[in-house]
PDB file of C-alpha atoms in Angstrom:
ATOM      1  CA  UNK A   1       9.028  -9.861  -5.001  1.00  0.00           C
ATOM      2  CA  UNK A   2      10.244 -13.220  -4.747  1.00  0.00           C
ATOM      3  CA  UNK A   3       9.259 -15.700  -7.748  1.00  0.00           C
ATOM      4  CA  UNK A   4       6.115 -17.006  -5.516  1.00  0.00           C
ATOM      5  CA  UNK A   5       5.071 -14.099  -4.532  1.00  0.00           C
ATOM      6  CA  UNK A   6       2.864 -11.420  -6.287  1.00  0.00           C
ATOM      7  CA  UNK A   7       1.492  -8.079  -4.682  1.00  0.00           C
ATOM      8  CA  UNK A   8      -1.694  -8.878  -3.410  1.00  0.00           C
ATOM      9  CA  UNK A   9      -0.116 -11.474  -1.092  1.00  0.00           C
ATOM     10  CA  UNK A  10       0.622 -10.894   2.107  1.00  0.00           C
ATOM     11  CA  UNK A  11       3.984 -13.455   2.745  1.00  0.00           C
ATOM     12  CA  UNK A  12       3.842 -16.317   5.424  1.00  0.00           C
ATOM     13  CA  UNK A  13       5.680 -15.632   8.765  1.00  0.00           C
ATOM     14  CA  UNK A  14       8.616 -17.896   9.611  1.00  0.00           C
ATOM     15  CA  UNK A  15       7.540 -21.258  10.344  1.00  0.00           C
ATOM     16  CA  UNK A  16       6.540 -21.727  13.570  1.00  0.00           C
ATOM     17  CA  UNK A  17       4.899 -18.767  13.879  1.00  0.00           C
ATOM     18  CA  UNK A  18       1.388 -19.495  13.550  1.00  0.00           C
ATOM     19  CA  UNK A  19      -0.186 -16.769  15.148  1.00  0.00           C
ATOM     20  CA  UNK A  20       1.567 -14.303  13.194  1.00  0.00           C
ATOM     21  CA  UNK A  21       0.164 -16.035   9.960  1.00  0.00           C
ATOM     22  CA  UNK A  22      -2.877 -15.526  11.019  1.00  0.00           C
ATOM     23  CA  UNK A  23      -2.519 -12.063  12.214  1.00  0.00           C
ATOM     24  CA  UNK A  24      -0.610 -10.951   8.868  1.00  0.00           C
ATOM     25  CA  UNK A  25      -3.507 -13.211   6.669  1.00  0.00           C
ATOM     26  CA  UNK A  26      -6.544 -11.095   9.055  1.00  0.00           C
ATOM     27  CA  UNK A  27      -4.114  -7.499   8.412  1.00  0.00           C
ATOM     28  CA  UNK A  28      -4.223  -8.702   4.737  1.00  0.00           C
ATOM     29  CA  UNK A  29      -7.996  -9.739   4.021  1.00  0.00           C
ATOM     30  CA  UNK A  30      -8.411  -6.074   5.728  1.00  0.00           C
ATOM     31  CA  UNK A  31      -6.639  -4.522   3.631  1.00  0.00           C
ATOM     32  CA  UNK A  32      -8.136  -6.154   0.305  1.00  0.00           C
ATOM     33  CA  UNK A  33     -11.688  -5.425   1.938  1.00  0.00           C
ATOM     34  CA  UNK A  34     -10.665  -2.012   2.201  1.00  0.00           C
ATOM     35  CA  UNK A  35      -9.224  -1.840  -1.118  1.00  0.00           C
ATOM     36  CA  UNK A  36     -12.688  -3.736  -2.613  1.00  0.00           C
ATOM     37  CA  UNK A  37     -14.762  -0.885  -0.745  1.00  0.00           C
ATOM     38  CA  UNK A  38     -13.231   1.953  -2.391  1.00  0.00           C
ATOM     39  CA  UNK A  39     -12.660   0.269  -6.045  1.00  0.00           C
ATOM     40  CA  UNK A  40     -16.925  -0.211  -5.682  1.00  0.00           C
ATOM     41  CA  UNK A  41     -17.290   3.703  -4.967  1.00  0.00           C
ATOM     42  CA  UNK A  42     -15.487   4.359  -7.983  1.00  0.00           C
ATOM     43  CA  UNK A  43     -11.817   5.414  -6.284  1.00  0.00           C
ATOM     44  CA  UNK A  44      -8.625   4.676  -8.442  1.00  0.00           C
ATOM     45  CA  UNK A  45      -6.731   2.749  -6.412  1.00  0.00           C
ATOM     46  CA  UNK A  46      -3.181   2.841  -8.288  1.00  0.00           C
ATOM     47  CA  UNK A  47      -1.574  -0.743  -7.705  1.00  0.00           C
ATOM     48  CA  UNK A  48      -4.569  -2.701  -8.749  1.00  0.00           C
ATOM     49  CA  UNK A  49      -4.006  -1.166 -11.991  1.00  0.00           C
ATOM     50  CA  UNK A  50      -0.347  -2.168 -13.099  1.00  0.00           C
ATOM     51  CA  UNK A  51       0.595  -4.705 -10.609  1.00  0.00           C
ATOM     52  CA  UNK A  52       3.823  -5.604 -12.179  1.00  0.00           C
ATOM     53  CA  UNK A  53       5.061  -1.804 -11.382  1.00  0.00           C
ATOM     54  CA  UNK A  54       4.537  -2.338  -7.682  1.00  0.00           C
ATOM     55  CA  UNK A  55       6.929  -5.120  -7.934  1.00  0.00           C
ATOM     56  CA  UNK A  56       9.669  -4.053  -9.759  1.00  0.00           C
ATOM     57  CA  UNK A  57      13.215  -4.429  -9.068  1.00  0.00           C
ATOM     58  CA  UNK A  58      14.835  -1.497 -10.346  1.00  0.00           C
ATOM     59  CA  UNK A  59      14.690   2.056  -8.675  1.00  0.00           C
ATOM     60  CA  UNK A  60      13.229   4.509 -11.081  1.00  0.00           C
ATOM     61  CA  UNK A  61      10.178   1.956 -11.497  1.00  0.00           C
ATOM     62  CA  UNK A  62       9.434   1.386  -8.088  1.00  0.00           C
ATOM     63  CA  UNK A  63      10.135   4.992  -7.316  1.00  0.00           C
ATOM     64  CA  UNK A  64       7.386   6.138  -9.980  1.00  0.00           C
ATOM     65  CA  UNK A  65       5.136   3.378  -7.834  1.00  0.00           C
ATOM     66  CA  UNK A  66       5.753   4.807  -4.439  1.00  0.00           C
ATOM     67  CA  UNK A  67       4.463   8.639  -6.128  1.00  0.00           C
ATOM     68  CA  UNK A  68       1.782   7.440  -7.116  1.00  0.00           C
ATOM     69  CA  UNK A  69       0.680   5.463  -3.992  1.00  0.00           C
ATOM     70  CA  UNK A  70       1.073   8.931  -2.526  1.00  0.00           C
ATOM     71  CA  UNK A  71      -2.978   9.494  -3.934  1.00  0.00           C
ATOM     72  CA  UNK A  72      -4.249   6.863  -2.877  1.00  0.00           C
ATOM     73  CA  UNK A  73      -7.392   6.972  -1.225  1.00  0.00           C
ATOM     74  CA  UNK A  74      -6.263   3.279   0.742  1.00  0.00           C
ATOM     75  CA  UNK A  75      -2.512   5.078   1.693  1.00  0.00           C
ATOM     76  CA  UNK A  76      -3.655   5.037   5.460  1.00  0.00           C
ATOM     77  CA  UNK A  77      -4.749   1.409   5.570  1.00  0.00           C
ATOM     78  CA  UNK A  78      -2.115   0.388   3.219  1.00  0.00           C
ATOM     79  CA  UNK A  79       0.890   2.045   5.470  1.00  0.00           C
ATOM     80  CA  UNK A  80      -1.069   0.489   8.529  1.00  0.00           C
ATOM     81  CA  UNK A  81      -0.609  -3.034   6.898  1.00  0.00           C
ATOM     82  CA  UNK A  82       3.124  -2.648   5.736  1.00  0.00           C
ATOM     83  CA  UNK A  83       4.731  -1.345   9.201  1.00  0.00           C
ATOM     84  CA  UNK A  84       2.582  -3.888  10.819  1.00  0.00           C
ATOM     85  CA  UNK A  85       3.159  -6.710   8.408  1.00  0.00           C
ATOM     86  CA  UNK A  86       6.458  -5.562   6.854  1.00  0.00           C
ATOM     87  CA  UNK A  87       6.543  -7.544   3.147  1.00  0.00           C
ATOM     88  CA  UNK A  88      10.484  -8.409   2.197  1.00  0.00           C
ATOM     89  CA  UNK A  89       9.783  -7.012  -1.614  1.00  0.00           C
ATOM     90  CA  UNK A  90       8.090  -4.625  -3.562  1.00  0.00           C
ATOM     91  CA  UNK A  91       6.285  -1.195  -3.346  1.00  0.00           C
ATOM     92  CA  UNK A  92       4.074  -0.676  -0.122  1.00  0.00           C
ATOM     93  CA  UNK A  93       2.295   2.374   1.001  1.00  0.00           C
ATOM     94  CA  UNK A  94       4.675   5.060  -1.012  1.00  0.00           C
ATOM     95  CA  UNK A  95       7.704   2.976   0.209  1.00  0.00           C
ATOM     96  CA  UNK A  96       9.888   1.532  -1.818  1.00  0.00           C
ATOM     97  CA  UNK A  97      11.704  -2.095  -0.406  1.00  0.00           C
ATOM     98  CA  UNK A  98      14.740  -0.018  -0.206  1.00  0.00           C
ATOM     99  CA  UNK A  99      13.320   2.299   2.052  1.00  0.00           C
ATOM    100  CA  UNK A 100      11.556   0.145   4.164  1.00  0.00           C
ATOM    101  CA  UNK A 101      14.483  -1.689   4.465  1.00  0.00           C
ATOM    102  CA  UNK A 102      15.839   1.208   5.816  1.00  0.00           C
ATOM    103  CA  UNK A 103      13.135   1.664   8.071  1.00  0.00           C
ATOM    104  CA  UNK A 104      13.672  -1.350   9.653  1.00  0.00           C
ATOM    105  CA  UNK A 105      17.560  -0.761  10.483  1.00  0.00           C
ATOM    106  CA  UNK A 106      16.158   2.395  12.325  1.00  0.00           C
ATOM    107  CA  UNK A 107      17.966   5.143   9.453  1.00  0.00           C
ATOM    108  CA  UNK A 108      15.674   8.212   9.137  1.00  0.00           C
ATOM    109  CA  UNK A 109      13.101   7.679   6.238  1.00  0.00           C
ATOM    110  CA  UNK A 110       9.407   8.123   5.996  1.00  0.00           C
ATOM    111  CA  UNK A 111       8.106   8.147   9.938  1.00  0.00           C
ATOM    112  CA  UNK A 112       4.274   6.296   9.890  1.00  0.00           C
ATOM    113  CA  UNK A 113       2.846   7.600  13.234  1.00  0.00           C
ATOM    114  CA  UNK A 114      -1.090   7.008  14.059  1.00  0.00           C
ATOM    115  CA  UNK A 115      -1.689  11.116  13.422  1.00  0.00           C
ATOM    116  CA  UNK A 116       0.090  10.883  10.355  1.00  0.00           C
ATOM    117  CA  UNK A 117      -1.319   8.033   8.744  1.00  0.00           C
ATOM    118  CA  UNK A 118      -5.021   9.377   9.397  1.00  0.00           C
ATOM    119  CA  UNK A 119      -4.050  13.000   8.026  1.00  0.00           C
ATOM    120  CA  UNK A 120      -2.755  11.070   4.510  1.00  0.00           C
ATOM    121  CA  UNK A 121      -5.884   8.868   4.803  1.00  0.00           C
ATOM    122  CA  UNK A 122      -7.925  12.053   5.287  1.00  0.00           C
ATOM    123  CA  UNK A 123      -6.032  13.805   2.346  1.00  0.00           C
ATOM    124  CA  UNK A 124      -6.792  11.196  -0.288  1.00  0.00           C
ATOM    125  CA  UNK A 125     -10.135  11.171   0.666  1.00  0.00           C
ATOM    126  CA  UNK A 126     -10.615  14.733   0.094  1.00  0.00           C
ATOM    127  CA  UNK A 127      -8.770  14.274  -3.160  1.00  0.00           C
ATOM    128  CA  UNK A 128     -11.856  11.112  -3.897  1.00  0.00           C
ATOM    129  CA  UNK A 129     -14.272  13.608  -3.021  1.00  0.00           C
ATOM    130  CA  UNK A 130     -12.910  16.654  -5.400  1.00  0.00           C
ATOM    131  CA  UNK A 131     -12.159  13.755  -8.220  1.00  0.00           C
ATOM    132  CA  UNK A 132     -15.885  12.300  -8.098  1.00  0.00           C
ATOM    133  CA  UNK A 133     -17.514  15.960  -7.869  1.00  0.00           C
ATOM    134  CA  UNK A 134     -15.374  17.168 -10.866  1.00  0.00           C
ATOM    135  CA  UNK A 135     -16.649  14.062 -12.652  1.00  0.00           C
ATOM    136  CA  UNK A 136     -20.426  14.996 -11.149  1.00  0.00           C
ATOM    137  CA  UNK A 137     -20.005  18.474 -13.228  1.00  0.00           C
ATOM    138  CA  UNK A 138     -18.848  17.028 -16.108  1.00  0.00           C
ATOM    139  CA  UNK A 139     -21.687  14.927 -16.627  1.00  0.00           C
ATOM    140  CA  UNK A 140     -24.195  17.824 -16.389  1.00  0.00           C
TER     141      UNK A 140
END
């Protein structure tokens, strides 16, 4: 990420462009809400954690970041936000800036499609499910 810029947020469109600020600011304050929601009903959500891993430089690091998005109950929303609002640095929805980069020159990487999105959204919510009742069984 650039000096300016940490990982919750989202980076101003080209000057000029004000409607797409305010379309990438509204994708953004989604996103957080979403993020809020879940952190309230007890879900890990990985990059709130360790921010600084989500925006490192080198490849192993942000490689270990992009796994571990991979659980993330907000994965959906989160890949949503990025292919929408594509941010020039950092980790994003299991994608590291190297391959969204390479997304955006059209190279094979990780497809986001509508169906896929909602089956990884769907996935980490079972996972949030199977996490809280292990915890429920614990306690008793």
């Amino acid at each position: 990420m650039g000096f300016d810029q940490r990982p919750n947020q989202p980076r101003q469109a080209a000057r000029g462009h004000q409607h797409d600020d305010q379309a990438r600011l509204d994708a953004h304050a989604g996103l957080m809400g979403r993020l809020g929601l879940l952190i309230r009903s007890g879900a890990i959500v990985p990059c709130l954690d360790r921010r600084a891993v989500w925006a490192a430089n080198d490849d192993k690091t942000a490689q270990d970041a992009a796994r571990a998005c991979l659980g993330c109950p907000a994965l959906g929303t989160c890949r949503a936000y990025i292919t929408a609002h594509p941010e020039p640095a950092g980790t994003w929805a299991g994608l590291t800036e190297k391959q969204r980069t390479t997304n955006r020159r059209g190279e094979p990487t990780m497809a986001t499609t509508t169906e896929q999105t909602a089956r990884l959204e769907a996935i980490a919510v079972i996972r949030l499910i199977t996490h809280n009742r292990q915890d429920e069984a614990h306690v008793m």
